[in-house]
CSV table of C-alpha atoms and ligand atoms in Angstrom, one decimal:
chain,number,residue,atom,x,y,z
A,1,UNK,CA,64.6,41.8,58.0
A,2,UNK,CA,66.9,41.0,55.1
A,3,UNK,CA,65.1,40.4,51.8
A,4,UNK,CA,65.9,36.8,51.0
A,5,UNK,CA,66.9,36.0,47.5
A,6,UNK,CA,67.0,32.2,47.4
A,7,UNK,CA,68.3,29.6,44.9
A,8,UNK,CA,66.7,26.2,45.3
A,9,UNK,CA,69.1,23.4,44.2
A,10,UNK,CA,67.8,19.8,43.7
A,11,UNK,CA,64.3,21.3,43.7
A,12,UNK,CA,62.3,18.1,42.9
A,13,UNK,CA,58.6,19.0,43.4
A,14,UNK,CA,59.5,22.1,45.3
A,15,UNK,CA,59.3,21.0,49.0
A,16,UNK,CA,62.0,23.6,49.9
A,17,UNK,CA,60.1,26.3,48.0
A,18,UNK,CA,56.9,25.5,49.8
A,19,UNK,CA,58.7,25.4,53.1
A,20,UNK,CA,60.3,28.7,52.3
A,21,UNK,CA,56.9,30.2,51.6
A,22,UNK,CA,55.4,28.7,54.8
A,23,UNK,CA,58.3,30.1,56.9
A,24,UNK,CA,57.0,33.6,56.4
A,25,UNK,CA,60.4,34.7,55.1
A,26,UNK,CA,60.5,38.1,53.5
A,27,UNK,CA,61.8,37.2,50.1
A,28,UNK,CA,61.5,34.9,47.1
A,29,UNK,CA,62.9,31.9,45.4
A,30,UNK,CA,64.6,33.3,42.4
A,31,UNK,CA,65.5,30.1,40.6
A,32,UNK,CA,65.3,26.4,41.0
A,33,UNK,CA,67.5,23.6,39.5
A,34,UNK,CA,66.7,20.0,38.9
A,35,UNK,CA,67.1,17.6,36.0
A,36,UNK,CA,64.2,15.2,36.6
A,37,UNK,CA,61.6,15.8,33.9
A,38,UNK,CA,58.6,14.6,35.9
A,39,UNK,CA,59.6,16.6,39.0
A,40,UNK,CA,60.1,19.7,36.8
A,41,UNK,CA,56.7,19.3,35.1
A,42,UNK,CA,55.1,19.1,38.5
A,43,UNK,CA,57.1,22.1,39.7
A,44,UNK,CA,56.1,24.1,36.6
A,45,UNK,CA,52.4,23.3,37.2
A,46,UNK,CA,52.7,24.2,40.9
A,47,UNK,CA,54.7,27.4,40.7
A,48,UNK,CA,54.2,28.5,37.1
A,49,UNK,CA,57.9,28.4,36.4
A,50,UNK,CA,60.2,25.6,35.2
A,51,UNK,CA,63.4,24.8,37.1
A,52,UNK,CA,66.6,25.0,35.2
A,53,UNK,CA,67.2,21.5,33.9
A,54,UNK,CA,70.9,21.7,33.3
A,55,UNK,CA,72.9,19.4,35.5
A,56,UNK,CA,73.9,21.2,38.7
A,57,UNK,CA,77.4,19.7,38.3
A,58,UNK,CA,77.8,21.9,35.2
A,59,UNK,CA,76.9,25.2,36.9
A,60,UNK,CA,79.8,27.6,37.0
A,61,UNK,CA,80.4,30.6,39.3
A,62,UNK,CA,79.1,33.0,36.6
A,63,UNK,CA,75.9,31.0,36.3
A,64,UNK,CA,75.3,31.4,40.0
A,65,UNK,CA,76.5,34.9,40.5
A,66,UNK,CA,74.2,36.4,38.0
A,67,UNK,CA,71.3,35.9,40.4
A,68,UNK,CA,72.9,37.9,43.2
A,69,UNK,CA,71.3,35.4,45.6
A,70,UNK,CA,71.9,35.6,49.3
A,71,UNK,CA,70.4,32.2,50.2
A,72,UNK,CA,71.0,28.7,49.0
A,73,UNK,CA,68.4,25.9,49.7
A,74,UNK,CA,69.7,22.4,48.9
A,75,UNK,CA,68.4,18.9,49.2
A,76,UNK,CA,71.0,16.8,47.3
A,77,UNK,CA,70.6,13.1,46.4
A,78,UNK,CA,70.7,10.8,49.4
A,79,UNK,CA,71.8,7.5,47.8
A,80,UNK,CA,75.5,8.1,48.5
A,81,UNK,CA,74.7,8.0,52.2
A,82,UNK,CA,72.3,5.0,52.3
A,83,UNK,CA,73.0,1.3,52.6
A,84,UNK,CA,70.9,0.8,49.4
A,85,UNK,CA,73.2,3.2,47.6
A,86,UNK,CA,76.3,1.2,49.0
A,87,UNK,CA,77.4,4.1,51.2
A,88,UNK,CA,79.9,5.3,48.7
A,89,UNK,CA,79.7,8.8,50.0
A,90,UNK,CA,81.9,11.2,48.1
A,91,UNK,CA,83.0,8.4,45.7
A,92,UNK,CA,79.4,8.1,44.5
A,93,UNK,CA,78.7,9.9,41.2
A,94,UNK,CA,75.5,11.1,42.7
A,95,UNK,CA,77.4,13.1,45.3
A,96,UNK,CA,79.2,15.0,42.6
A,97,UNK,CA,76.7,17.8,42.1
A,98,UNK,CA,76.8,18.7,45.8
A,99,UNK,CA,80.6,18.6,45.9
A,100,UNK,CA,80.7,20.7,42.8
A,101,UNK,CA,78.4,23.3,44.4
A,102,UNK,CA,80.8,23.5,47.4
A,103,UNK,CA,83.7,24.1,45.0
A,104,UNK,CA,81.7,27.0,43.4
A,105,UNK,CA,80.6,28.3,46.8
A,106,UNK,CA,84.2,28.9,47.7
A,107,UNK,CA,84.9,30.8,44.6
A,108,UNK,CA,81.9,33.2,44.8
A,109,UNK,CA,82.7,36.9,45.2
A,110,UNK,CA,79.7,37.3,47.5
A,111,UNK,CA,78.8,34.0,49.1
A,112,UNK,CA,75.2,33.6,50.3
A,113,UNK,CA,74.4,34.8,53.8
A,114,UNK,CA,72.1,31.9,54.4
A,115,UNK,CA,72.5,28.2,53.6
A,116,UNK,CA,70.1,25.3,54.2
A,117,UNK,CA,70.7,21.7,53.5
A,118,UNK,CA,68.6,18.5,53.9
A,119,UNK,CA,69.7,14.9,53.6
A,120,UNK,CA,69.2,11.5,55.1
A,121,UNK,CA,70.4,10.2,58.4
A,122,UNK,CA,74.1,9.0,57.9
A,123,UNK,CA,75.0,12.2,56.1
A,124,UNK,CA,76.2,13.5,59.5
A,125,UNK,CA,79.0,10.9,59.6
A,126,UNK,CA,79.9,11.2,55.9
A,127,UNK,CA,83.1,12.6,54.3
A,128,UNK,CA,80.8,14.9,52.3
A,129,UNK,CA,79.4,16.5,55.5
A,130,UNK,CA,83.0,16.8,56.8
A,131,UNK,CA,83.9,18.7,53.7
A,132,UNK,CA,80.9,20.8,53.9
A,133,UNK,CA,81.2,22.0,57.5
A,134,UNK,CA,85.0,22.4,57.2
A,135,UNK,CA,84.5,24.7,54.3
A,136,UNK,CA,81.7,26.6,56.0
A,137,UNK,CA,83.9,27.1,59.0
A,138,UNK,CA,86.7,28.3,56.9
A,139,UNK,CA,84.5,30.8,55.0
A,140,UNK,CA,83.1,32.3,58.2
A,141,UNK,CA,79.7,30.6,58.6
A,142,UNK,CA,78.1,29.7,61.9
A,143,UNK,CA,75.8,26.7,61.6
A,144,UNK,CA,73.5,24.4,63.4
A,145,UNK,CA,73.0,20.7,62.5
A,146,UNK,CA,70.2,18.5,63.6
A,147,UNK,CA,68.6,15.1,63.0
A,148,UNK,CA,64.9,15.6,63.3
A,149,UNK,CA,61.7,13.9,62.1
A,150,UNK,CA,58.2,15.4,61.5
A,151,UNK,CA,56.9,14.0,64.8
A,152,UNK,CA,59.4,16.3,66.6
A,153,UNK,CA,57.3,19.1,65.1
A,154,UNK,CA,53.9,17.6,65.9
A,155,UNK,CA,53.3,15.8,62.6
A,156,UNK,CA,52.4,12.0,62.9
A,157,UNK,CA,55.2,10.8,60.6
A,158,UNK,CA,58.6,9.3,61.0
A,159,UNK,CA,61.1,10.7,58.5
A,160,UNK,CA,64.3,11.2,60.3
A,161,UNK,CA,66.5,13.6,58.3
A,162,UNK,CA,69.7,15.6,58.7
A,163,UNK,CA,69.4,19.4,58.4
A,164,UNK,CA,72.0,22.1,58.4
A,165,UNK,CA,71.3,25.8,58.8
A,166,UNK,CA,74.3,28.1,58.2
A,167,UNK,CA,74.6,31.8,58.4
A,168,UNK,CA,77.6,34.0,57.4
A,169,UNK,CA,79.0,35.4,60.6
A,170,UNK,CA,79.2,38.8,59.0
A,171,UNK,CA,75.4,38.8,58.6
A,172,UNK,CA,75.2,39.3,62.4
A,173,UNK,CA,77.4,42.4,62.1
A,174,UNK,CA,80.2,40.8,64.1
A,175,UNK,CA,83.8,40.2,63.1
A,176,UNK,CA,84.6,37.2,61.0
A,177,UNK,CA,87.0,35.7,63.6
A,178,UNK,CA,86.8,32.2,65.1
A,179,UNK,CA,84.9,33.5,68.1
A,180,UNK,CA,82.4,36.3,68.0
A,181,UNK,CA,80.7,38.0,70.8
A,182,UNK,CA,77.8,40.4,70.1
A,183,UNK,CA,77.7,43.7,72.0
A,184,UNK,CA,75.3,42.3,74.6
A,185,UNK,CA,77.7,39.5,75.5
A,186,UNK,CA,76.0,36.6,73.7
A,187,UNK,CA,78.4,34.1,72.1
A,188,UNK,CA,78.0,33.4,68.4
A,189,UNK,CA,79.8,30.1,68.3
A,190,UNK,CA,82.3,28.0,70.4
A,191,UNK,CA,85.9,29.0,70.1
A,192,UNK,CA,87.2,25.8,68.7
A,193,UNK,CA,85.7,24.0,65.7
A,194,UNK,CA,86.0,20.3,65.4
A,195,UNK,CA,83.7,18.7,62.8
A,196,UNK,CA,83.9,15.4,64.7
A,197,UNK,CA,82.5,16.8,67.9
A,198,UNK,CA,80.1,19.4,66.7
A,199,UNK,CA,76.7,18.9,68.3
A,200,UNK,CA,74.0,17.3,66.1
A,201,UNK,CA,70.8,18.3,67.9
A,202,UNK,CA,68.0,15.8,68.1
A,203,UNK,CA,65.1,17.7,69.7
A,204,UNK,CA,63.1,20.7,68.8
A,205,UNK,CA,63.5,23.6,69.5
A,206,UNK,CA,67.2,24.0,69.1
A,207,UNK,CA,69.3,26.9,70.2
A,208,UNK,CA,69.4,29.8,67.8
A,209,UNK,CA,72.7,31.0,66.4
A,210,UNK,CA,73.1,33.6,69.1
A,211,UNK,CA,73.0,31.7,72.3
A,212,UNK,CA,72.1,33.6,75.4
A,213,UNK,CA,73.8,31.9,78.3
A,214,UNK,CA,71.2,33.2,80.7
A,215,UNK,CA,68.5,31.2,79.0
A,216,UNK,CA,68.1,27.5,78.9
A,217,UNK,CA,66.2,25.4,76.4
A,218,UNK,CA,63.1,23.8,77.6
A,219,UNK,CA,61.5,20.7,76.4
A,220,UNK,CA,58.5,21.0,74.1
A,221,UNK,CA,55.8,18.4,73.8
A,222,UNK,CA,53.2,18.3,71.0
A,223,UNK,CA,49.8,16.6,71.0
A,224,UNK,CA,50.2,14.7,67.7
A,225,UNK,CA,47.0,14.6,65.6
A,226,UNK,CA,45.4,11.3,64.5
A,227,UNK,CA,45.9,10.2,60.9
A,228,UNK,CA,42.2,10.5,60.1
A,229,UNK,CA,42.7,14.3,60.0
A,230,UNK,CA,44.9,13.7,56.9
A,231,UNK,CA,42.5,11.3,55.2
A,232,UNK,CA,41.0,11.7,51.8
A,233,UNK,CA,37.2,11.9,52.1
A,234,UNK,CA,36.9,10.8,48.5
A,235,UNK,CA,38.9,7.7,49.2
A,236,UNK,CA,37.0,6.5,52.2
A,237,UNK,CA,37.0,2.9,51.0
A,238,UNK,CA,40.2,3.4,49.0
A,239,UNK,CA,39.1,0.7,46.6
A,240,UNK,CA,41.7,1.8,44.1
A,241,UNK,CA,44.5,1.5,46.7
A,242,UNK,CA,43.6,-1.8,48.3
A,243,UNK,CA,46.2,-4.5,48.6
A,244,UNK,CA,45.0,-7.5,46.7
A,245,UNK,CA,44.2,-10.6,48.7
A,246,UNK,CA,46.6,-12.6,46.6
A,247,UNK,CA,49.4,-10.2,47.4
A,248,UNK,CA,48.9,-10.6,51.1
A,249,UNK,CA,48.5,-14.4,51.0
A,250,UNK,CA,51.8,-14.6,49.0
A,251,UNK,CA,53.6,-13.0,52.0
A,252,UNK,CA,53.1,-15.1,55.0
A,253,UNK,CA,54.9,-13.6,58.0
A,254,UNK,CA,55.5,-10.3,56.2
A,255,UNK,CA,55.1,-7.7,59.0
A,256,UNK,CA,53.0,-5.1,57.2
A,257,UNK,CA,53.1,-1.8,59.1
A,258,UNK,CA,49.3,-1.5,59.7
A,259,UNK,CA,47.8,1.7,61.0
A,260,UNK,CA,44.2,2.6,62.0
A,261,UNK,CA,42.8,6.1,61.3
A,262,UNK,CA,43.2,6.8,65.0
A,263,UNK,CA,46.9,6.2,64.9
A,264,UNK,CA,49.2,9.1,65.8
A,265,UNK,CA,52.2,7.8,63.9
A,266,UNK,CA,53.2,6.6,60.4
A,267,UNK,CA,56.4,5.2,59.0
A,268,UNK,CA,58.5,7.1,56.5
A,269,UNK,CA,57.0,7.0,53.0
A,270,UNK,CA,59.9,6.2,50.7
A,271,UNK,CA,59.9,6.5,46.9
A,272,UNK,CA,59.1,2.8,46.7
A,273,UNK,CA,55.7,3.3,48.4
A,274,UNK,CA,52.7,2.0,46.4
A,275,UNK,CA,54.7,-0.7,44.7
A,276,UNK,CA,52.7,-3.9,44.8
A,277,UNK,CA,56.0,-5.8,44.4
A,278,UNK,CA,57.3,-4.8,47.8
A,279,UNK,CA,54.2,-3.8,49.7
A,280,UNK,CA,56.3,-1.7,51.9
A,281,UNK,CA,58.2,1.6,52.1
A,282,UNK,CA,55.6,3.2,54.3
A,283,UNK,CA,52.6,2.4,56.5
A,284,UNK,CA,49.3,0.8,55.3
A,285,UNK,CA,45.8,1.6,56.5
A,286,UNK,CA,43.3,-0.8,57.9
A,287,UNK,CA,39.8,-0.2,56.7
A,288,UNK,CA,37.9,-3.3,57.9
A,289,UNK,CA,37.4,-5.1,61.3
A,290,UNK,CA,38.5,-2.1,63.1
A,291,UNK,CA,38.2,-3.7,66.5
A,292,UNK,CA,41.1,-6.0,65.6
A,293,UNK,CA,44.3,-4.2,66.6
A,294,UNK,CA,46.5,-7.2,67.2
A,295,UNK,CA,47.9,-8.8,64.1
A,296,UNK,CA,48.9,-12.4,63.5
A,297,UNK,CA,51.2,-12.1,60.6
A,298,UNK,CA,51.7,-15.9,60.4
A,299,UNK,CA,48.0,-16.2,59.6
A,300,UNK,CA,47.9,-14.2,56.3
A,301,UNK,CA,44.2,-15.1,55.8
A,302,UNK,CA,43.4,-13.0,58.9
A,303,UNK,CA,45.5,-10.1,57.5
A,304,UNK,CA,43.8,-10.3,54.1
A,305,UNK,CA,40.5,-9.7,55.8
A,306,UNK,CA,41.5,-6.3,57.2
A,307,UNK,CA,40.9,-4.3,54.0
A,308,UNK,CA,44.5,-3.0,54.0
A,309,UNK,CA,45.2,-0.2,51.6
A,310,UNK,CA,47.9,2.2,50.7
A,311,UNK,CA,47.5,5.8,51.7
A,312,UNK,CA,46.6,7.8,48.6
A,313,UNK,CA,49.1,10.2,47.1
A,314,UNK,CA,46.9,13.0,48.4
A,315,UNK,CA,47.1,11.6,51.9
A,316,UNK,CA,50.9,11.2,51.7
A,317,UNK,CA,51.2,14.8,50.3
A,318,UNK,CA,49.0,16.0,53.3
A,319,UNK,CA,51.3,14.2,55.8
A,320,UNK,CA,54.3,15.8,54.1
A,321,UNK,CA,52.3,19.1,54.6
A,322,UNK,CA,52.3,20.2,51.0
A,323,UNK,CA,49.7,22.9,50.4
A,324,UNK,CA,47.0,21.5,48.3
A,325,UNK,CA,44.2,23.3,46.5
A,326,UNK,CA,41.4,22.1,48.7
A,327,UNK,CA,38.1,23.6,49.9
A,328,UNK,CA,38.2,24.4,53.6
A,329,UNK,CA,34.5,25.0,54.4
A,330,UNK,CA,34.7,22.9,57.5
A,331,UNK,CA,36.4,24.1,60.7
A,332,UNK,CA,40.1,23.6,60.8
A,333,UNK,CA,40.6,20.1,62.3
A,334,UNK,CA,44.1,21.1,63.4
A,335,UNK,CA,43.1,24.1,65.4
A,336,UNK,CA,42.8,21.9,68.5
A,337,UNK,CA,46.2,20.4,67.8
A,338,UNK,CA,47.9,22.8,70.2
A,339,UNK,CA,51.0,21.8,72.1
A,340,UNK,CA,51.5,21.0,75.7
A,341,UNK,CA,53.2,24.3,76.4
A,342,UNK,CA,56.0,24.4,78.8
A,343,UNK,CA,57.8,26.8,76.7
A,344,UNK,CA,56.4,30.0,75.4
A,345,UNK,CA,55.2,29.4,71.9
A,346,UNK,CA,56.0,31.9,69.2
A,347,UNK,CA,53.1,32.1,66.8
A,348,UNK,CA,54.5,34.8,64.6
A,349,UNK,CA,56.6,34.1,61.6
A,350,UNK,CA,59.1,36.7,62.7
A,351,UNK,CA,59.1,36.4,66.4
A,352,UNK,CA,62.1,38.4,67.5
A,353,UNK,CA,63.3,39.5,70.9
A,354,UNK,CA,64.1,36.0,71.9
A,355,UNK,CA,67.5,34.5,71.1
A,356,UNK,CA,66.1,30.9,71.4
A,357,UNK,CA,64.2,29.4,68.5
A,358,UNK,CA,60.4,29.5,69.0
A,359,UNK,CA,57.9,26.8,68.5
A,360,UNK,CA,54.7,27.0,66.5
A,361,UNK,CA,51.9,24.4,67.1
A,362,UNK,CA,51.5,22.3,64.0
A,363,UNK,CA,48.8,23.6,61.7
A,364,UNK,CA,49.1,22.7,58.0
A,365,UNK,CA,46.7,25.5,57.1
A,366,UNK,CA,49.4,28.0,57.9
A,367,UNK,CA,51.3,26.7,54.9
A,368,UNK,CA,48.4,27.4,52.5
A,369,UNK,CA,47.9,30.8,50.9
A,370,UNK,CA,44.4,31.2,49.5
A,371,UNK,CA,45.8,31.8,46.1
A,372,UNK,CA,48.4,29.1,46.2
A,373,UNK,CA,50.9,28.1,45.1
A,374,UNK,CA,49.7,24.5,45.6
A,375,UNK,CA,51.2,21.2,44.8
A,376,UNK,CA,49.8,20.1,41.5
A,377,UNK,CA,50.8,16.9,39.7
A,378,UNK,CA,50.3,16.7,35.9
A,379,UNK,CA,47.4,14.5,35.0
A,380,UNK,CA,49.7,12.2,33.1
A,381,UNK,CA,51.6,11.2,36.2
A,382,UNK,CA,50.3,7.9,37.6
A,383,UNK,CA,50.0,7.2,41.3
A,384,UNK,CA,53.3,5.3,41.4
A,385,UNK,CA,55.1,8.2,39.9
A,386,UNK,CA,53.5,10.6,42.4
A,387,UNK,CA,54.5,8.4,45.3
A,388,UNK,CA,58.0,8.3,44.0
A,389,UNK,CA,58.3,12.1,43.7
A,390,UNK,CA,56.7,12.5,47.2
A,391,UNK,CA,59.0,9.9,48.6
A,392,UNK,CA,62.0,11.8,47.3
A,393,UNK,CA,60.7,15.0,48.8
A,394,UNK,CA,60.6,16.3,52.3
A,395,UNK,CA,58.3,17.6,55.0
A,396,UNK,CA,57.2,21.1,54.2
A,397,UNK,CA,56.3,22.0,57.8
A,398,UNK,CA,59.7,20.9,59.1
A,399,UNK,CA,61.5,23.0,56.6
A,400,UNK,CA,59.3,26.0,57.4
A,401,UNK,CA,60.0,25.7,61.1
A,402,UNK,CA,63.7,25.3,60.7
A,403,UNK,CA,63.9,28.3,58.4
A,404,UNK,CA,61.6,30.4,60.5
A,405,UNK,CA,62.9,29.4,63.9
A,406,UNK,CA,66.6,29.1,63.2
A,407,UNK,CA,68.0,30.2,59.8
A,408,UNK,CA,66.0,33.5,59.4
A,409,UNK,CA,65.4,34.1,63.1
A,410,UNK,CA,66.1,37.7,64.2
A,411,UNK,CA,68.5,38.1,67.1
A,412,UNK,CA,68.6,40.7,69.8
A,413,UNK,CA,71.4,43.1,69.3
A,414,UNK,CA,72.0,42.0,65.8
A,415,UNK,CA,71.9,44.9,63.3
A,416,UNK,CA,69.4,44.2,60.6
A,417,UNK,CA,71.3,43.9,57.3
A,418,UNK,CA,69.2,45.7,54.6
A,419,UNK,CA,68.7,44.3,51.2
A,420,UNK,CA,70.2,46.6,48.6
A,421,UNK,CA,68.2,46.3,45.4
A,422,UNK,CA,70.4,46.3,42.3
A,423,UNK,CA,69.9,49.1,39.8
A,424,UNK,CA,66.4,49.0,38.3
A,425,UNK,CA,65.5,46.1,40.6
A,426,UNK,CA,62.2,46.7,42.4
A,427,UNK,CA,62.3,43.3,44.2
A,428,UNK,CA,61.3,44.7,47.6
A,429,UNK,CA,57.9,45.6,46.2
A,430,UNK,CA,57.6,42.6,44.0
A,431,UNK,CA,55.0,39.9,44.5
A,432,UNK,CA,56.6,36.6,45.1
A,433,UNK,CA,56.3,34.6,41.9
A,434,UNK,CA,55.3,31.8,44.3
A,435,UNK,CA,52.1,33.6,44.9
A,436,UNK,CA,51.1,33.4,41.3
A,437,UNK,CA,48.0,31.2,41.1
A,438,UNK,CA,47.8,28.5,38.4
A,439,UNK,CA,44.5,28.2,36.6
A,440,UNK,CA,44.8,24.4,36.5
A,441,UNK,CA,42.0,23.2,38.7
A,442,UNK,CA,43.1,19.6,38.9
A,443,UNK,CA,43.8,18.3,42.4
A,444,UNK,CA,46.9,16.3,43.1
A,445,UNK,CA,45.2,13.0,42.7
A,446,UNK,CA,44.3,13.1,39.0
A,447,UNK,CA,45.1,9.6,37.8
A,448,UNK,CA,43.9,6.5,39.5
A,449,UNK,CA,46.2,4.0,41.1
A,450,UNK,CA,47.2,1.7,38.3
A,451,UNK,CA,48.8,-1.5,39.7
A,452,UNK,CA,49.8,-2.6,36.2
A,453,UNK,CA,51.7,0.6,35.5
A,454,UNK,CA,55.4,0.3,34.9
A,455,UNK,CA,57.3,0.9,38.2
A,456,UNK,CA,59.5,3.6,36.7
A,457,UNK,CA,62.7,2.2,38.1
A,458,UNK,CA,61.3,1.5,41.6
A,459,UNK,CA,62.8,-1.9,41.9
A,460,UNK,CA,66.4,-0.9,41.7
A,461,UNK,CA,66.4,1.3,44.8
A,462,UNK,CA,63.5,-0.3,46.6
A,463,UNK,CA,65.4,-2.5,49.0
A,464,UNK,CA,67.8,0.3,49.9
A,465,UNK,CA,64.9,2.7,50.4
A,466,UNK,CA,63.2,0.3,52.7
A,467,UNK,CA,66.4,-0.3,54.7
A,468,UNK,CA,67.1,3.3,54.8
A,469,UNK,CA,64.3,4.0,57.2
A,470,UNK,CA,63.7,0.6,58.7
A,471,UNK,CA,66.4,0.9,61.4
A,472,UNK,CA,65.1,4.0,63.0
A,473,UNK,CA,61.4,3.2,62.8
A,474,UNK,CA,60.9,1.2,65.9
A,475,UNK,CA,62.6,3.6,68.3
A,476,UNK,CA,60.8,6.6,66.7
A,477,UNK,CA,57.5,4.8,66.9
A,478,UNK,CA,58.0,4.4,70.6
A,479,UNK,CA,58.7,8.0,71.0
A,480,UNK,CA,55.6,9.1,69.1
A,481,UNK,CA,53.2,7.0,71.0
B,501,LIG,C1,66.3,14.2,47.3
B,501,LIG,S1,65.7,14.8,45.8
B,501,LIG,C2,65.2,16.4,46.3
B,501,LIG,C3,63.7,16.6,46.4
B,501,LIG,C4,63.1,17.9,46.6
B,501,LIG,N1,63.6,18.6,47.8
B,501,LIG,C5,61.6,17.9,46.7
B,501,LIG,O1,61.0,18.6,47.5
B,501,LIG,O2,61.0,17.2,45.9
B,501,LIG,C6,67.1,15.1,44.9
B,501,LIG,C7,66.9,15.7,43.5
B,501,LIG,O3,68.1,16.0,42.9
B,501,LIG,C8,68.0,15.9,41.5
B,501,LIG,N2,69.3,15.8,40.9
B,501,LIG,C9,70.2,14.8,41.1
B,501,LIG,N3,71.3,15.0,40.5
B,501,LIG,C10,71.2,16.2,39.8
B,501,LIG,C11,72.0,17.0,39.0
B,501,LIG,N4,73.2,16.5,38.7
B,501,LIG,N5,71.5,18.1,38.5
B,501,LIG,C12,70.3,18.6,38.9
B,501,LIG,N6,69.5,17.9,39.7
B,501,LIG,C13,69.9,16.7,40.1
B,501,LIG,C14,67.0,14.7,41.4
B,501,LIG,O4,66.4,14.8,40.1
B,501,LIG,C15,66.1,14.9,42.6
B,501,LIG,O5,64.9,15.6,42.2
């Protein structure tokens, strides 16, 4: 398999890097780029290396070519494509770094063979996406696009996101013409390209790049684990994360999204989660009167008696499937989380010999190397800042599966392009820097939930963040349950 040399743009707290590791890819993340100081401090603590903090919109071709990378991982800002961000699309300044990267991509002498992009729902109808896929098509990439949420992969969380996986046609060893057929007759992509009618897949697994017309995709159903498997034993009562009685009483008729530990769903945790001003942006947990499962939101006294709390940052990080430095003396609670198989599940990271994407039953322990890297927040970051970074981030398991099952999947009949080390470059034998362990023993929790802490800009985007995921929540919930 090709040795993957990846660049991680808009790295945040490293969700793409963790996903890359968990995909089992043969390779390494060479460099990451972000300009958020708190995210970069967290990234440094987790991976032992600081991202480049120079603005991505100031990177030039020479700055990128020096890495000789063959893979780009990108999760650009989502505000240009959300109602809260006014849907300004390519006219929004926050879209500039992505559009700038596309300009640079076109100028590269050796464009990356592999490209991965994550963004919010709505991106798929944006002018930015139109520009992206039109450019990719022109440059000879084949690609798959999808709108998927963690629950599609067996994780009890709704976080519907757009993903694009693109591969240079030449990496399959086929001609760079509009239609390519491999020697065994499988079709690499449809003859005609129209960005308006390209399929955006909405179920998992999706067809791999090389479609074998003799095979058809089968549905796959997961048994989704209960939330209690993600719960923080140290926060059983969650005293530090309880919503105050006063806050609940001040919000008659506010429909809190209340979950019980036995729930097999949760709403998207946005970067506004944990804010006591909005009491929203993600699901809340009931800790008292557990036999009460119907809620009268008009009677806020009855809601205030339920001991409602926020999930802790550790719990949110677990639901986002970040590897954490935790002791696993107990049996793996996810081992029984197997799927209802009506499709053969591929359990190996490099399952080849099948042109369709393969499915792994969800098991977060597969993302965790014994030695790390683990997600580690600096002690100085308060709970609200951690929620914000997590809310900006992504689901590591989803990224891992899309990379493993689609982007890096091997294809029958495809010659295996070999990585050619540059002079003096012994990369193929190198340890991934990601495997360096940090000697910081602090868990991700560190600080306590400080409800008097400044909100660090939460309020500006809060309404938009809430709206962003509100619309899809009800339908998704129905599908999870
Ligand atoms: C959606 S978040 C990506 C989060 C990331 N995938 C993670 O796992 O945390 C977008 C990131 O882009 C960064 N960003 C926005 N504009 C940037 C720019 N011009 N240059 C570098 N980073 C930028 C933000 O700081 C933010 O961390």
